[in-house]
Amino acid sequence: MKLTIRQIAEMAGVSVTTVSQILNNKGSRFSDATRKKVLDIVNEHQYKPDFFASNLITRHSKTIGMIVPDVTDFFFSKIVEGAESYMNPLGYMLILCNSHHSLEKEQQLLKQLAHRAVDGILLATPNQLPEEVGVQHSFYNKMPMILIDRGINQREAGRLIVKEYEGAYQAVNYLISQGHRNIGLLKEKTGYYQLEERYNGYRHALKDAEIMFKRQWVVDGELTVAGGYLAAKELLRSKDITAIFCGNDAMAIGCYQAIYEQGKKVPDDISVVGFDGLKLSAYTTPPLTTVMQPTFEIGFTAAKFLVDAIEFPERRIPNKIFDTKLIIRESVKDISSVN
């Protein structure tokens, strides 16, 4: 039989309020003996709080809904890990939902999570939100929500912005400094992730180095290992290519395979640079030079912003800008002495 707070109070000889405050770490005014008596009973009977009952009293369920486009995506799995690392020690549980790259599914999940009385929602979206669930609508005002959206949806607070342009520019500039002038780009196929800043960084780095931009050296593909493989196969038809900047690390791994199948090697024949700085990029052969963005920290900060919005609704949520960093490993060859 499950123990209740009332039963704990009777066994300890204290009030229900006393037990509740001690369990919620608000019992500093009680003596150590009283606290120990209550906690000993809790531990002996392995009491777990009834969050549904608590929700009726406090109007908080201690659950957070999180929607991501693809739970198998390396980037978003790290975002989730960062969010959980902040929320779990505070007693919040995460309900993870997969929108499967569907705007319609995304809207359905938002409404379903609201009906399940979650305290707030983390929404990783590449989409411009429709008015009925947008940041200016009453839905957003009643349900605290933090967007992980690269700033697509305009708002004054709670924006999480990564310096992607600077990271891409630095990566391509590094290739140029190593003597590369024939640099291809593997970019996202559908614009779903809307990584225009990486594309712009690539183009502007070429322009500043007085290198002609060639549209045929930009190949679209899915931001996956398979997508990178197929896009790289197409790009490698251009025999002059000496280096490839990839839209993310997953594409770079697929690019490695396409280069290998042509009987070539990284970096001896083709240099490769990725973007994201995923942990697995250090274990490729050779280890991948990549632009690291603080993916874990993005999830961690998004969760902090959301919990603050839930627990301190009167506070203004700030904006946060994240730096990127070029991690130089072994996938780029210096050919400056050749040119």
Tab-separated table of N, CA and C in Angstrom, residues 249 277-290 327 329-330:
chain	number	residue	atom	x	y	z
A	249	ASP	N	28.683	17.708	-39.155
A	249	ASP	CA	29.622	16.605	-39.007
A	249	ASP	C	29.094	15.307	-39.617
A	277	GLY	N	30.936	19.996	-34.136
A	277	GLY	CA	31.852	19.597	-33.072
A	277	GLY	C	31.314	18.461	-32.238
A	278	LEU	N	30.607	17.516	-32.885
A	278	LEU	CA	30.092	16.359	-32.155
A	278	LEU	C	31.245	15.494	-31.658
A	279	LYS	N	31.028	14.811	-30.548
A	279	LYS	CA	32.082	14.014	-29.936
A	279	LYS	C	32.647	12.976	-30.908
A	280	LEU	N	31.765	12.374	-31.707
A	280	LEU	CA	32.221	11.313	-32.604
A	280	LEU	C	33.180	11.826	-33.680
A	281	SER	N	33.189	13.145	-33.935
A	281	SER	CA	34.074	13.686	-34.972
A	281	SER	C	35.545	13.517	-34.614
A	282	ALA	N	35.846	13.322	-33.333
A	282	ALA	CA	37.230	13.114	-32.901
A	282	ALA	C	37.695	11.687	-33.145
A	283	TYR	N	36.752	10.791	-33.482
A	283	TYR	CA	37.076	9.374	-33.624
A	283	TYR	C	36.991	8.878	-35.063
A	284	THR	N	36.806	9.792	-36.016
A	284	THR	CA	36.870	9.406	-37.419
A	284	THR	C	38.330	9.204	-37.807
A	285	THR	N	38.556	8.619	-38.975
A	285	THR	CA	39.922	8.410	-39.463
A	285	THR	C	40.090	9.115	-40.795
A	286	PRO	N	40.863	10.207	-40.830
A	286	PRO	CA	41.522	10.871	-39.696
A	286	PRO	C	40.519	11.687	-38.882
A	287	PRO	N	40.900	12.088	-37.655
A	287	PRO	CA	40.012	12.936	-36.852
A	287	PRO	C	39.619	14.190	-37.624
A	288	LEU	N	38.349	14.556	-37.517
A	288	LEU	CA	37.764	15.604	-38.342
A	288	LEU	C	38.009	17.003	-37.779
A	289	THR	N	38.531	17.877	-38.631
A	289	THR	CA	38.564	19.307	-38.307
A	289	THR	C	37.138	19.834	-38.424
A	290	THR	N	36.687	20.548	-37.412
A	290	THR	CA	35.267	20.937	-37.384
A	290	THR	C	35.067	22.228	-36.609
A	327	ILE	N	37.969	23.681	-34.372
A	327	ILE	CA	38.794	22.635	-33.780
A	327	ILE	C	39.638	22.019	-34.898
A	329	ARG	N	42.076	19.469	-36.449
A	329	ARG	CA	42.570	18.108	-36.231
A	329	ARG	C	43.421	17.685	-37.436
A	330	GLU	N	43.087	16.554	-38.070
A	330	GLU	CA	43.997	16.007	-39.076
A	330	GLU	C	43.370	15.838	-40.454
